[in-house]
Short mmCIF file of C-alpha atoms and ligand atoms in Angstrom, two decimals:
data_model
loop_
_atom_site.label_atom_id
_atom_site.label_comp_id
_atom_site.label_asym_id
_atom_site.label_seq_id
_atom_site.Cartn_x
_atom_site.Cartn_y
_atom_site.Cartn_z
CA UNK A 1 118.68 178.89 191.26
CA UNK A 2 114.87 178.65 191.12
CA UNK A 3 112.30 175.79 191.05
CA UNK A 4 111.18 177.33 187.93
CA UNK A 5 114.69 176.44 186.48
CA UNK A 6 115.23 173.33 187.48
CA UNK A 7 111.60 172.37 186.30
CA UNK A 8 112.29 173.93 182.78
CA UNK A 9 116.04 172.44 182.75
CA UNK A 10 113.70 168.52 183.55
CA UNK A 11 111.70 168.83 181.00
CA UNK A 12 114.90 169.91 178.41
CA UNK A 13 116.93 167.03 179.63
CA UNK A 14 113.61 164.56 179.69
CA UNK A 15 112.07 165.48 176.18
CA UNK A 16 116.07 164.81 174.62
CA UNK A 17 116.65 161.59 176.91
CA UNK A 18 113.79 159.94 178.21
CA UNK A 19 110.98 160.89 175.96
CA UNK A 20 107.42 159.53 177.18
CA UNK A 21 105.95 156.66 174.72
CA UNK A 22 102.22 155.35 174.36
CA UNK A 23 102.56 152.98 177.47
CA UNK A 24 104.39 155.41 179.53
CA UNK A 25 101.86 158.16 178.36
CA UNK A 26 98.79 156.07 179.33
CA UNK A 27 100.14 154.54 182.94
CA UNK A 28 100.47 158.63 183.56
CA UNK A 29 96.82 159.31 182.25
CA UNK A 30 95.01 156.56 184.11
CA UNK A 31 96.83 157.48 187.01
CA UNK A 32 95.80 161.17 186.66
CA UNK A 33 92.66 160.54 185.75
CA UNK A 34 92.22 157.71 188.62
CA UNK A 35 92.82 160.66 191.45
CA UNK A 36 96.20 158.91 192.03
CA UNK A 37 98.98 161.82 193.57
CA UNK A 38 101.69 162.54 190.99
CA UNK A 39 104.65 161.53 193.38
CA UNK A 40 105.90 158.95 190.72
CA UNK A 41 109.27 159.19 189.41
CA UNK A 42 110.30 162.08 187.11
CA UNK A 43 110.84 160.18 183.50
CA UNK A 44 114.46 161.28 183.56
CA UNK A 45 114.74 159.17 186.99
CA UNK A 46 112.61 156.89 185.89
CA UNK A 47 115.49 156.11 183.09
CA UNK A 48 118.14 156.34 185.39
CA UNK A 49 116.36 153.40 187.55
CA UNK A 50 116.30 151.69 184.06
CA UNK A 51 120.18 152.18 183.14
CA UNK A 52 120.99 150.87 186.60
CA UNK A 53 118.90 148.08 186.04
CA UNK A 54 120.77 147.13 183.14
CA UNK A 55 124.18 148.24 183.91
CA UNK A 56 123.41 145.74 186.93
CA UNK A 57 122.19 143.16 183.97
CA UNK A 58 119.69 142.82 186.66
CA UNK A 59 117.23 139.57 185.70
CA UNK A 60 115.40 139.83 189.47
CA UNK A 61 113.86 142.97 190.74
CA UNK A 62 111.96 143.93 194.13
CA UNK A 63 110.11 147.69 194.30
CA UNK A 64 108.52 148.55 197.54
CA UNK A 65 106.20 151.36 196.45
CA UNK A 66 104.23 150.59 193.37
CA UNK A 67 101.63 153.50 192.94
CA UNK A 68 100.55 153.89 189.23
CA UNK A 69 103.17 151.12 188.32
CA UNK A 70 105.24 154.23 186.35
CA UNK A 71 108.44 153.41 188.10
CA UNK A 72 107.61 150.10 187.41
CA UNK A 73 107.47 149.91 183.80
CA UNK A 74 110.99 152.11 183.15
CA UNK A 75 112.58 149.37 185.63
CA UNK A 76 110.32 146.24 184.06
CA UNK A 77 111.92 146.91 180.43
CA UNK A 78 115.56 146.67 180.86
CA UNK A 79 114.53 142.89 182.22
CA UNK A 80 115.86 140.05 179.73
CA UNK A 81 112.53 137.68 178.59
CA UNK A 82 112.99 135.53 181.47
CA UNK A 83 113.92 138.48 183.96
CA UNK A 84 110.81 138.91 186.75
CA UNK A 85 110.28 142.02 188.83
CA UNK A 86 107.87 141.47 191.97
CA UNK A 87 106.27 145.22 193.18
CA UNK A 88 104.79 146.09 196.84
CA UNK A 89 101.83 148.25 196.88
CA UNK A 90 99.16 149.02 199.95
CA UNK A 91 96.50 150.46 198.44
CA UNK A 92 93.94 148.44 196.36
CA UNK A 93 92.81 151.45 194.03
CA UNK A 94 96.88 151.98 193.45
CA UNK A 95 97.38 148.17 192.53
CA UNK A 96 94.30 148.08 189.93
CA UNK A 97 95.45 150.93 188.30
CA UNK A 98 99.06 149.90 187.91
CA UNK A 99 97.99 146.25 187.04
CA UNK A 100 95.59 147.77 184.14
CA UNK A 101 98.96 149.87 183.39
CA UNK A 102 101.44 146.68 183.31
CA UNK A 103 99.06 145.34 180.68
CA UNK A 104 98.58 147.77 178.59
CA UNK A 105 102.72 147.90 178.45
CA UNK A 106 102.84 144.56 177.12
CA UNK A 107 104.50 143.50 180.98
CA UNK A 108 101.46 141.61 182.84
CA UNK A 109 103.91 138.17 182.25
CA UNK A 110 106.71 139.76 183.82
CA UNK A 111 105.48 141.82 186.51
CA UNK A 112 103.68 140.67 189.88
CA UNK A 113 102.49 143.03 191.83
CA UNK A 114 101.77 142.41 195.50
CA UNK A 115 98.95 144.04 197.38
CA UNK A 116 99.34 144.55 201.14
CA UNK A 117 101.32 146.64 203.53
CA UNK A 118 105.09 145.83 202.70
CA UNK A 119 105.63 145.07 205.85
CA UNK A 120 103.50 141.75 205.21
CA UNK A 121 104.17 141.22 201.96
CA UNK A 122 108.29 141.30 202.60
CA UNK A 123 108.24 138.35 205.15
CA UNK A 124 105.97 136.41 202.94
CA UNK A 125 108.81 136.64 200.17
CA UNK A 126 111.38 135.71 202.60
CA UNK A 127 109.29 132.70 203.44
CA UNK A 128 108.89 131.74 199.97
CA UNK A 129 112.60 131.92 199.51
CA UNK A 130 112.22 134.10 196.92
CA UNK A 131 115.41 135.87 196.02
CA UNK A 132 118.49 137.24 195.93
CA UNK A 133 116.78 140.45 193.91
CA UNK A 134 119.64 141.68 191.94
CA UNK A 135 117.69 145.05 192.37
CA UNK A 136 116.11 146.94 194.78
CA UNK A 137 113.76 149.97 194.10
CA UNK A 138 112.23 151.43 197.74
CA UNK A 139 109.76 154.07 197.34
CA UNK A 140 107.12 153.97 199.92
CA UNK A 141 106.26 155.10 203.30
CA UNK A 142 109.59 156.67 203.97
CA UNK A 143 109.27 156.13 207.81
CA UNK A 144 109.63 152.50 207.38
CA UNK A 145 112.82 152.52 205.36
CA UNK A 146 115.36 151.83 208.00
CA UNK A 147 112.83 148.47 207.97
CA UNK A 148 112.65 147.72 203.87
CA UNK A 149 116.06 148.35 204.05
CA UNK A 150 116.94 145.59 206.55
CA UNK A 151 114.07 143.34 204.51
CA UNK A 152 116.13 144.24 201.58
CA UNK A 153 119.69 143.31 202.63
CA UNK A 154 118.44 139.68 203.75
CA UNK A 155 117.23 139.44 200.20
CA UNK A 156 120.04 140.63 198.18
CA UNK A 157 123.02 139.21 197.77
CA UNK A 158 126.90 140.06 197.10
CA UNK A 159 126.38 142.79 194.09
CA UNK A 160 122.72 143.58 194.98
CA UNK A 161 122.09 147.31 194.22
CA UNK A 162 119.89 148.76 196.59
CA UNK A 163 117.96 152.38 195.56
CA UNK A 164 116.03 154.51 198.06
CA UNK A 165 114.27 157.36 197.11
CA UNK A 166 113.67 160.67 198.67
CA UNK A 167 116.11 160.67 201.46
CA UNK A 168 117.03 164.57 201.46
CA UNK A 169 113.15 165.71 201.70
CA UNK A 170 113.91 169.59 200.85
CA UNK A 171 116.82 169.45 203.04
CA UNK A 172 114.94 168.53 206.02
CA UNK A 173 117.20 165.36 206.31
CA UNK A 174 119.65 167.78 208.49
CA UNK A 175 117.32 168.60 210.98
CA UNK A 176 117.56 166.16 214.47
CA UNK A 177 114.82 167.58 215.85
CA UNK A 178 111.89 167.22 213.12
CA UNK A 179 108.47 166.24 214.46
CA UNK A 180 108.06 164.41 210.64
CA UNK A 181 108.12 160.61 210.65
CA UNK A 182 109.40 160.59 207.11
CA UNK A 183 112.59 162.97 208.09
CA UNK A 184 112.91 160.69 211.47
CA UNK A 185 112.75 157.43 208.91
CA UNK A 186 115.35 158.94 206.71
CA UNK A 187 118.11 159.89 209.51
CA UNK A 188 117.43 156.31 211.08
CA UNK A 189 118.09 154.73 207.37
CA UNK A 190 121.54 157.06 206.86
CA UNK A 191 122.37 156.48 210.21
CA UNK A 192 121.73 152.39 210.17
CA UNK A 193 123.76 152.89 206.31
CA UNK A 194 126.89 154.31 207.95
CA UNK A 195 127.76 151.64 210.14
CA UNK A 196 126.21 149.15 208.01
CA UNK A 197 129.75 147.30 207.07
CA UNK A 198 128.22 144.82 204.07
CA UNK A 199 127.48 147.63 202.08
CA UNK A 200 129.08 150.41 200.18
CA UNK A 201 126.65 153.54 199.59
CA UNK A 202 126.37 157.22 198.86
CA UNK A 203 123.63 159.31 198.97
CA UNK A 204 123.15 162.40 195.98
CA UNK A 205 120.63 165.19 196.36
CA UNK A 206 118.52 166.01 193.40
CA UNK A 207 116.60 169.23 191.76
CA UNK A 208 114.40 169.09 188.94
CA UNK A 209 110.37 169.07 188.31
CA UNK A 210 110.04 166.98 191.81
CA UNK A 211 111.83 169.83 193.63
CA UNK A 212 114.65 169.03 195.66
CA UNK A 213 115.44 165.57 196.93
CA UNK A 214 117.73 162.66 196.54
CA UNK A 215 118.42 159.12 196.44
CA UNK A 216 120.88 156.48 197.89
CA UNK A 217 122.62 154.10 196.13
CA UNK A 218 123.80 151.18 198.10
CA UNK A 219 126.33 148.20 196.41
CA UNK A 220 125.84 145.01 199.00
CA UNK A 221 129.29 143.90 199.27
CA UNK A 222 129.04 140.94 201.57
CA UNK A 223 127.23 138.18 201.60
CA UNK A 224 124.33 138.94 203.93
N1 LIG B 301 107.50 154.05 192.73
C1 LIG B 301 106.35 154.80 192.24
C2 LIG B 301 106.74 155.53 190.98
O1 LIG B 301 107.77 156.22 191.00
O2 LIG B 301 106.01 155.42 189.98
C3 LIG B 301 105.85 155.79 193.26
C4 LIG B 301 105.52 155.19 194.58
S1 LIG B 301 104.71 156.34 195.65
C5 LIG B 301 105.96 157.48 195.99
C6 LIG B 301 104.56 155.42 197.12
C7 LIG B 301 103.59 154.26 197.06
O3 LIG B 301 103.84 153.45 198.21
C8 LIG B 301 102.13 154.67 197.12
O4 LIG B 301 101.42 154.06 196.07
C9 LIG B 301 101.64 154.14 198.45
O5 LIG B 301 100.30 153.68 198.45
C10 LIG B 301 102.60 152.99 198.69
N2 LIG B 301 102.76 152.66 200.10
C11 LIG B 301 102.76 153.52 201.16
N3 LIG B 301 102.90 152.86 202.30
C12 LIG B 301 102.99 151.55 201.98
C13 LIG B 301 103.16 150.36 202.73
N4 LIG B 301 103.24 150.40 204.06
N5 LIG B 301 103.23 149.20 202.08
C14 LIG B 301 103.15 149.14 200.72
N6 LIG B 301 102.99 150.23 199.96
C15 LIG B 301 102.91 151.42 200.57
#
């Protein structure tokens, strides 16, 4: 089966199911047009992220990995009025664009964003004793997972779902030896995940217009 398929199969299944809208159109555009990479989300995973969110009835969400704020905004809408959803994001030109995007989607109230590497940001969240996140979304520097995972699990509690992104990386996952910090970050985190005991998970590999990839999905099961 070819890229070409799976692309034209995405865009089938996305213009039936998770059709873009004016908000989710423009947070694309500015993004585009802003020199940001297009490494968001497909929309069709981007309302996946959203039906998990609300099959979790989640009302407290953490993303590590905010970009354009696309991701963001599917996740940000299956919140109840009161529900908040804190993103992570390192890059200042990546955080103004999203924040422009969060208001333009009506979501500014309900939406913080947090600028700085997450590996600041996630102690300072811890310190405020902010938490359990009934959700988490991690989708940024993949060599650091094994660590936003562990950030995560001390911030989650019993029921917590826990999403990474992008742990198959064209297959490359299998490979022991890779020189690439991302592959090396994505063993670790599978590796750390099968003895991890307060947790159940599964991982499932992906095609579509993002090529081929995957996610985990991780229930915490324990109180951490
Ligand atoms: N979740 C977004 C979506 O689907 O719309 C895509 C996120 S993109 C794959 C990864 C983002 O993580 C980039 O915006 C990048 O700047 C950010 N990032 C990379 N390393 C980071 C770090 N150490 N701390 C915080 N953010 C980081």
């Amino acid at each position: 089966m070819s890229e070409q398929l799976w692309t034209a199969v995405d865009a089938y299944i996305c213009d039936l199911l998770a059709p873009g809208d004016p908000a989710l159109d423009a947070a694309l555009e500015a993004s585009a047009a802003a020199g940001l990479p297009s490494i968001q989300v497909a929309p069709n995973q981007g309302k996946l992220l959203q039906l998990l969110a609300r099959i979790q009835g989640a009302r407290s969400i953490l993303e590590i990995g905010t970009l354009g704020g696309y991701s963001t905004i599917w996740l940000a809408r299956a919140l109840p009025p009161e529900g908040r959803l804190i993103t992570l994001e390192a890059d200042p030109k990546h955080a103004e664009v999203a924040r422009a995007n969060f208001a333009r989607a009506g979501l500014a109230g309900q939406i913080e964003l947090r600028l700085g590497q997450a590996l600041d940001t996630l102690p300072q969240l811890s310190m405020e004793r902010l938490g359990p996140f009934d959700l988490f979304f991690i989708d940024a520097d993949k060599a650091n997972i094994p660590a936003y995972f562990n950030f995560a699990l001390g911030l989650s509690r019993r029921g917590s779902l826990i999403i990474v992104d992008n742990v198959v990386r064209n297959g490359a996952v299998i490979d022991p030896d890779s020189a690439d910090p991302d592959v090396q970050g994505v063993r670790r985190f599978n590796e750390i995940l099968s003895r991890e005991t307060r947790v159940a998970a599964t991982a499932i590999q992906t095609v579509g217009g993002k090529g081929y990839d995957g996610f985990a999905l991780v229930l915490v099961t324990a109180d951490p």
